[in-house]
mmCIF file of C-alpha atoms and ligand atoms in Angstrom:
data_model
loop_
_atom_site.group_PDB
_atom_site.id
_atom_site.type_symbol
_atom_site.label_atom_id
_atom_site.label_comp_id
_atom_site.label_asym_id
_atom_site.label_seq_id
_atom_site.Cartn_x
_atom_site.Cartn_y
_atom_site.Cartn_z
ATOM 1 C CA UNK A 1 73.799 4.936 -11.990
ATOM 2 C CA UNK A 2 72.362 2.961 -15.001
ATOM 3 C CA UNK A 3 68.636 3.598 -15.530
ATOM 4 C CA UNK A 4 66.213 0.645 -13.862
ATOM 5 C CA UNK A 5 66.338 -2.317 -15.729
ATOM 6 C CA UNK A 6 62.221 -3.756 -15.936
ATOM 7 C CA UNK A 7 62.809 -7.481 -17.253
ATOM 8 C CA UNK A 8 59.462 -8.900 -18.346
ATOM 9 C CA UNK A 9 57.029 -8.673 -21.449
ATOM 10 C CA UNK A 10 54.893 -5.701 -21.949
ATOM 11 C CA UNK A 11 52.530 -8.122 -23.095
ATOM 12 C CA UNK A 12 52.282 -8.714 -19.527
ATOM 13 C CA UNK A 13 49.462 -6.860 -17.554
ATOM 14 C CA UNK A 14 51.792 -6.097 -14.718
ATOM 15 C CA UNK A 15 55.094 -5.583 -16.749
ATOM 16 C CA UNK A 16 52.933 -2.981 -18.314
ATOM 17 C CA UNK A 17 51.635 -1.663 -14.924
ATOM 18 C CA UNK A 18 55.695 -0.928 -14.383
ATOM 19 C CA UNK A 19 56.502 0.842 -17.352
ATOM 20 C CA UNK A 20 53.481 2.877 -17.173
ATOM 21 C CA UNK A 21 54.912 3.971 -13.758
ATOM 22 C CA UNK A 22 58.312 4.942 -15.583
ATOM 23 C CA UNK A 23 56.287 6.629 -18.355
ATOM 24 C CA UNK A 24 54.110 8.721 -16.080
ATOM 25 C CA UNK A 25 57.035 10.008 -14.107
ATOM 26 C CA UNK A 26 59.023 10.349 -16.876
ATOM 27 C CA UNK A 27 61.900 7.832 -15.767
ATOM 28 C CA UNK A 28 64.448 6.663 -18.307
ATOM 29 C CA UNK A 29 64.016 2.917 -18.457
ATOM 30 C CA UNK A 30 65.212 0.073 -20.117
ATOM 31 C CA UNK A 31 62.387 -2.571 -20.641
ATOM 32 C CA UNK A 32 64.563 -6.112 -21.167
ATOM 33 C CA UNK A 33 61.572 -8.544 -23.089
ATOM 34 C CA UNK A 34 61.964 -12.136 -22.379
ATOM 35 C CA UNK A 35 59.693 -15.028 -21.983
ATOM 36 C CA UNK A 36 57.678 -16.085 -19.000
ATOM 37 C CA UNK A 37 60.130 -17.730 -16.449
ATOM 38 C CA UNK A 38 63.257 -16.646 -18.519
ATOM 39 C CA UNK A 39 66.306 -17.400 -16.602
ATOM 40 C CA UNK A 40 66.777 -13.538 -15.595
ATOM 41 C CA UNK A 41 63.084 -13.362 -14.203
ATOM 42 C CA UNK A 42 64.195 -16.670 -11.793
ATOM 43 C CA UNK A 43 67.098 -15.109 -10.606
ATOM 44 C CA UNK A 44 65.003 -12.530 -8.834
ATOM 45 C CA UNK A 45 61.305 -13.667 -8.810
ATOM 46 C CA UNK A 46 61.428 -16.996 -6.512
ATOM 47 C CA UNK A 47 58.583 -18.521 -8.586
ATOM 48 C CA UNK A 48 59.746 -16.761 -12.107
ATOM 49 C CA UNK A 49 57.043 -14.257 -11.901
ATOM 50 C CA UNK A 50 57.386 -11.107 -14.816
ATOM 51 C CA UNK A 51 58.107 -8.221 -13.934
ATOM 52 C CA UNK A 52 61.060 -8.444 -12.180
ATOM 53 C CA UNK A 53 63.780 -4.962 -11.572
ATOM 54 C CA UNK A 54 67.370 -4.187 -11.761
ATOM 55 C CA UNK A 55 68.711 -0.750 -10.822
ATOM 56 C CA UNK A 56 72.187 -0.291 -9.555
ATOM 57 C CA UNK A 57 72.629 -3.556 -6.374
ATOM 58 C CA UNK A 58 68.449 -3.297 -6.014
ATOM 59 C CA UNK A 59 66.890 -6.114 -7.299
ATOM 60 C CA UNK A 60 63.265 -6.308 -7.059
ATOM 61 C CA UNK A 61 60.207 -8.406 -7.548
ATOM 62 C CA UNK A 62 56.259 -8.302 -7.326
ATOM 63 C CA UNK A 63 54.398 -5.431 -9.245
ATOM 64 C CA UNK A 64 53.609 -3.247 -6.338
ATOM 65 C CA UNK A 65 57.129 -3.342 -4.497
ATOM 66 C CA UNK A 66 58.836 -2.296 -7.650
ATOM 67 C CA UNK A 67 56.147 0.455 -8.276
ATOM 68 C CA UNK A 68 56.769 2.135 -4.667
ATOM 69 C CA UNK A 69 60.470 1.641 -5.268
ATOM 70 C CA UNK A 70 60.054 3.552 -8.575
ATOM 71 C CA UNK A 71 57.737 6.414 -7.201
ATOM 72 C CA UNK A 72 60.156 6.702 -3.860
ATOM 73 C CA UNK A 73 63.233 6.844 -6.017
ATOM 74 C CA UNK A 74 62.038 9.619 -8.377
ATOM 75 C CA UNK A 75 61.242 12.815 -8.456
ATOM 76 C CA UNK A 76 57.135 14.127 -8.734
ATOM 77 C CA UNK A 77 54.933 13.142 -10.426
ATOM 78 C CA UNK A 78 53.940 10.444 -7.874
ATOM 79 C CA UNK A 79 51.488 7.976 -8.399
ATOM 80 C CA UNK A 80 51.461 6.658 -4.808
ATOM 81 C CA UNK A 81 49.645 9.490 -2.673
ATOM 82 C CA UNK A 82 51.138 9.997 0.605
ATOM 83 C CA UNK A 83 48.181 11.256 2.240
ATOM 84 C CA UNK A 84 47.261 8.243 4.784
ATOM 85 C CA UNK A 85 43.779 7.708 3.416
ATOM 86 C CA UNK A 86 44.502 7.793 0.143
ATOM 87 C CA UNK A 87 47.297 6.116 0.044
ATOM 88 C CA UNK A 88 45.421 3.721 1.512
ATOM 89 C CA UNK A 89 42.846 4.116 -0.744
ATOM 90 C CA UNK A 90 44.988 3.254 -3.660
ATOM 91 C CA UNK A 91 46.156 -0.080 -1.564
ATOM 92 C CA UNK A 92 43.007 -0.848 -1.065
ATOM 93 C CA UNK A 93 42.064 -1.185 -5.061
ATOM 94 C CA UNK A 94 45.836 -2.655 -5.773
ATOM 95 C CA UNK A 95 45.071 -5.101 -3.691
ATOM 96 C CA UNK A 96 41.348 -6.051 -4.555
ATOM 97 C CA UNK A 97 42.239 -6.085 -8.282
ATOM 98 C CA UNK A 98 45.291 -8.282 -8.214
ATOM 99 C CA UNK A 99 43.945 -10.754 -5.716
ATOM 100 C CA UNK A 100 40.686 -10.856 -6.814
ATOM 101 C CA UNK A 101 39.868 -9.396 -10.405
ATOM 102 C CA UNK A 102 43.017 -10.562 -11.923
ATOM 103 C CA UNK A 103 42.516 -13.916 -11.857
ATOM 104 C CA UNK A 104 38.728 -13.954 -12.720
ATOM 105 C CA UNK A 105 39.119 -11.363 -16.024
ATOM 106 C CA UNK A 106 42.897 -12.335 -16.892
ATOM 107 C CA UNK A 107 43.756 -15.701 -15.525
ATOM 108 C CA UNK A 108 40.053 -17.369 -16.272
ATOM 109 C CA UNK A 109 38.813 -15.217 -18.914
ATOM 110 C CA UNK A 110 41.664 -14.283 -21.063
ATOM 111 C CA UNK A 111 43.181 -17.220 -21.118
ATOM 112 C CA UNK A 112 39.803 -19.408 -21.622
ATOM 113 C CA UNK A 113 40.561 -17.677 -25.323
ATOM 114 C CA UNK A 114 44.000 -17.813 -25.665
ATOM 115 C CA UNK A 115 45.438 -20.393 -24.527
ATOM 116 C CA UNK A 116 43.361 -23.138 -26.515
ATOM 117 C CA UNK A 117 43.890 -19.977 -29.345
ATOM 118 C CA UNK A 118 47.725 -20.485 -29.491
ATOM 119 C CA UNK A 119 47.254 -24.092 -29.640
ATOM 120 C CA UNK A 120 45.063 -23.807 -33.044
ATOM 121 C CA UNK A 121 41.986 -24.748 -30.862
ATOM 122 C CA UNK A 122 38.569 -23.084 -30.123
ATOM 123 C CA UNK A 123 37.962 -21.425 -26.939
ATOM 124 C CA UNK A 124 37.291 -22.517 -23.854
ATOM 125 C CA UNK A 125 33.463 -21.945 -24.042
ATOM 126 C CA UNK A 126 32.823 -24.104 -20.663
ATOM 127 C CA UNK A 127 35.211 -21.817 -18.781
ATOM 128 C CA UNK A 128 34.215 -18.872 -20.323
ATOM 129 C CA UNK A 129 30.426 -19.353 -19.194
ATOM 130 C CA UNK A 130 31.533 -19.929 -15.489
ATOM 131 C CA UNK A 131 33.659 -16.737 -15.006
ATOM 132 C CA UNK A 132 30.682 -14.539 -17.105
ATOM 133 C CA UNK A 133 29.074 -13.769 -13.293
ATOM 134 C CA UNK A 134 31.830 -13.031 -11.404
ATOM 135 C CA UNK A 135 33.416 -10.889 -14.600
ATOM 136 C CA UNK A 136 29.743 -9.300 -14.558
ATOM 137 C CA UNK A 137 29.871 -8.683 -10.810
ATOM 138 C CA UNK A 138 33.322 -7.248 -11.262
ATOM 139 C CA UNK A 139 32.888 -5.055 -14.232
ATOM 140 C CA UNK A 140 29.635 -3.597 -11.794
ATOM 141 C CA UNK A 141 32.394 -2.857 -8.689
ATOM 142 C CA UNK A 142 34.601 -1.383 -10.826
ATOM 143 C CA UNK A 143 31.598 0.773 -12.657
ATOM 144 C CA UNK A 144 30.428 2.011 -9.513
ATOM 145 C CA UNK A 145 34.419 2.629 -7.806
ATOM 146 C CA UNK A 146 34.811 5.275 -10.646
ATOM 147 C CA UNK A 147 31.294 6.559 -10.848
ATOM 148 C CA UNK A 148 32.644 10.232 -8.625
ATOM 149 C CA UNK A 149 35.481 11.349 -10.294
ATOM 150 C CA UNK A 150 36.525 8.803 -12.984
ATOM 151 C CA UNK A 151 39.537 7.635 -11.021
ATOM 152 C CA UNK A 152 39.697 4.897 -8.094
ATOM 153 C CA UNK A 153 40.794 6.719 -5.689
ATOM 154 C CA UNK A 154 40.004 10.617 -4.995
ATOM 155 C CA UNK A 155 40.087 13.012 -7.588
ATOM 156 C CA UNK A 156 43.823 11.655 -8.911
ATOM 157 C CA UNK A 157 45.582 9.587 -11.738
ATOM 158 C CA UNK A 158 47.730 7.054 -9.097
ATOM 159 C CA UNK A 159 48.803 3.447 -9.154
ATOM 160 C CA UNK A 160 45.475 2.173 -8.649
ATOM 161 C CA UNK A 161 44.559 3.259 -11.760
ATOM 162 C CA UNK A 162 47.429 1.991 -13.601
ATOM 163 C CA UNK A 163 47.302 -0.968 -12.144
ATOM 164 C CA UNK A 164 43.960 -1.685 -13.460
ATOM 165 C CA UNK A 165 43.903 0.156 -16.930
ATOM 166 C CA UNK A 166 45.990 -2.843 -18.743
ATOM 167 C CA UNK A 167 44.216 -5.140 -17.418
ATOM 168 C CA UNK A 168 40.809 -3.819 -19.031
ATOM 169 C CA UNK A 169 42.475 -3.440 -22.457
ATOM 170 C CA UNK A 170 42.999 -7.168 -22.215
ATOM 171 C CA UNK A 171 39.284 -7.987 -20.813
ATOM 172 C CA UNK A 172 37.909 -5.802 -24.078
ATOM 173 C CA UNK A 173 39.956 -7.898 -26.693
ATOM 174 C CA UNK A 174 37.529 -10.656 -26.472
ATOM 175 C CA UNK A 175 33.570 -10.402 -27.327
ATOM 176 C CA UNK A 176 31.877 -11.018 -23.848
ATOM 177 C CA UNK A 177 34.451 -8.936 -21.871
ATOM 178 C CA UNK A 178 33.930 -5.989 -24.572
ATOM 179 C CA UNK A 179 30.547 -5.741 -24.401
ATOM 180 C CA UNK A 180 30.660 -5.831 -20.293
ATOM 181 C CA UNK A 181 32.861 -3.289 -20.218
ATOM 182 C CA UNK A 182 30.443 -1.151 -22.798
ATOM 183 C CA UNK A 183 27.678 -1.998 -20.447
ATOM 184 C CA UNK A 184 29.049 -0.073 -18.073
ATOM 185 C CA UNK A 185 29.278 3.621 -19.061
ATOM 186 C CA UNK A 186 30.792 5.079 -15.721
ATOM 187 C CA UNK A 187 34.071 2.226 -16.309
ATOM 188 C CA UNK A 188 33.789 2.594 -20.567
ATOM 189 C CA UNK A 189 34.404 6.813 -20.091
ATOM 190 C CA UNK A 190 36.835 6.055 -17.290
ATOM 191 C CA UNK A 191 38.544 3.589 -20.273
ATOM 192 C CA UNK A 192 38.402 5.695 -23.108
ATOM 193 C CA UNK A 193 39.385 8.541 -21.114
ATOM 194 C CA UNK A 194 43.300 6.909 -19.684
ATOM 195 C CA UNK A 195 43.649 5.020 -22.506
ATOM 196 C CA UNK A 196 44.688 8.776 -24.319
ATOM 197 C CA UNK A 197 47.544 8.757 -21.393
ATOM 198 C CA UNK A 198 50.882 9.136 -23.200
ATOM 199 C CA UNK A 199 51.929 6.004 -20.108
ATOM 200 C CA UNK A 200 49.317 3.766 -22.086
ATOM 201 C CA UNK A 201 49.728 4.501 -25.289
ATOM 202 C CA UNK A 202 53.602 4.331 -25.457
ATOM 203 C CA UNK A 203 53.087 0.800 -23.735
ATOM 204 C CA UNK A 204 50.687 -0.445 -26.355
ATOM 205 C CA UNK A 205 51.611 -4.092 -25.774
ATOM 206 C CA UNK A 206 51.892 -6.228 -29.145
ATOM 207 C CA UNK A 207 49.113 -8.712 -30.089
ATOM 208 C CA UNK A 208 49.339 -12.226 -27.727
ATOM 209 C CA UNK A 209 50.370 -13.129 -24.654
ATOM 210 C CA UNK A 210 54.162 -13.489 -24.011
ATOM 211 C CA UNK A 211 56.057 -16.734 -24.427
ATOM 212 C CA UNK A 212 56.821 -19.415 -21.778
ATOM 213 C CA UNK A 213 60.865 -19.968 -21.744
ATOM 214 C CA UNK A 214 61.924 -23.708 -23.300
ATOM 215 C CA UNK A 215 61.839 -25.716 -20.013
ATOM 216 C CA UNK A 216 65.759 -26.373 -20.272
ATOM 217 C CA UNK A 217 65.769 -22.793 -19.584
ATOM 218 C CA UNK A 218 64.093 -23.319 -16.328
HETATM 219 N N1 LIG B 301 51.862 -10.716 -8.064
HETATM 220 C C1 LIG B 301 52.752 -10.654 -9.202
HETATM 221 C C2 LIG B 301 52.081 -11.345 -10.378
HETATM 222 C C3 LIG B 301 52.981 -11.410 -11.586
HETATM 223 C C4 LIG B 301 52.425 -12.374 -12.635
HETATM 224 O O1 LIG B 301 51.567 -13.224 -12.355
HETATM 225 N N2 LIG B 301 52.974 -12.234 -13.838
HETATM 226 C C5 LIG B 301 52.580 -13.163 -14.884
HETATM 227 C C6 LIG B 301 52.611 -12.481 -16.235
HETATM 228 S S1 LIG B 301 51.375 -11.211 -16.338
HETATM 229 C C7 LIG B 301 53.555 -14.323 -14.890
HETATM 230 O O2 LIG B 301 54.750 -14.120 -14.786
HETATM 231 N N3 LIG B 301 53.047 -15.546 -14.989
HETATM 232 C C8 LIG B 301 53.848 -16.752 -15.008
HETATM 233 C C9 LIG B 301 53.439 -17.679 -13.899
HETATM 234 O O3 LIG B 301 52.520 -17.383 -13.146
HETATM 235 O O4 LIG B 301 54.030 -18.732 -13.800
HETATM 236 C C10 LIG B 301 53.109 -9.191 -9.514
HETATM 237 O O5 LIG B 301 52.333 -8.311 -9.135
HETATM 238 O O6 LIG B 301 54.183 -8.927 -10.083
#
């Protein structure tokens, strides 16, 4: 069978997630790059949602499905523990960060700067003010979650972590999300420490954010 096929941009948080899940299990994958809501992202994601997988007749959307298809499909190492606590442990964080700390440190913060950035404007300073508390309050969970053992979830490396590493190398590209991040030693270590992974490095996204498809492309 041909390798999985992720279609996204690893300038994507959660493309990234993906390919750091092929990366750490050492799965031969094609990443496809294309803009946000590219016409091979619609055909799969219903609301043209990166990243989106191919692999023989499975097609796949939604971060987290195509993770457990990945880690199910392959061979050790896993990133999903099957242990019932811990694997709900690691749902548990999944969950929390892309419901919750996703859209206060990506979709409010991170794009307060870039967004107004890529249209030759100044940054969002209004925005950026009103997400500071909840980023603060975030950064603090987050500080605290990997306080133990410098992972989220026991003493292991799983999806919960990956999920959440790219996601801080975004929040520490801009000034205020830096310096909460640096604020908080216990999440800064946990940071510096990953961020050697082989996964992470050889997904070192190129600077921006990706491109939106030209609307006659859907
Ligand atoms: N819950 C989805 C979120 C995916 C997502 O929001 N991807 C962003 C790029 S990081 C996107 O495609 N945004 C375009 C949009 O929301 O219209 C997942 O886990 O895959």
């Amino acid at each position: 069978m041909s390798p999985p096929e992720i279609i996204g941009s690893m300038q994507s948080t959660y493309t990234r997630a993906v390919c750091m899940v092929c990366e750490e299990k050492r799965i031969e994958y094609v990443l496809t790059e294309r803009p946000l809501h590219a016409p091979e992202v619609r055909a799969i994601h219903p609301l043209g949602k990166m990243p989106v997988l191919r692999h023989g007749d499975v097609a796949l959307f939604e971060s987290k499905a195509i993770a457990t298809y990945l880690d199910r499909s392959f061979p050790a190492p896993y990133v999903l523990p099957t242990d019932p606590h811990l694997g709900a442990l690691t749902e548990q964080w999944v969950s929390l960060v892309n419901t919750v700390m996703d859209r206060t440190l990506i979709r409010t913060y991170v794009v307060a700067y870039i967004v107004p950035m890529l249209a030759g404007k100044e940054p969002d300073r209004v925005a950026i003010d009103a997400v500071m508390p909840a980023l603060r309050e975030q950064v603090a969970i987050l500080n605290q979650a990997v306080a133990a053992s410098g992972h989220l979830v026991g003493d292991q490396f799983t999806f919960a972590d990956i999920n959440l590493l790219p996601i801080l190398h975004r929040v520490q590209q801009f000034p205020e999300g830096a310096a909460a991040v640096a604020a908080a030693p216990n999440l800064a270590r946990y940071y510096e420490r990953h961020a050697t992974r082989p996964s992470f490095q050889r997904t070192d996204p190129p600077p921006g954010i990706p491109k939106r498809a030209k609307p006659d492309h859907g």
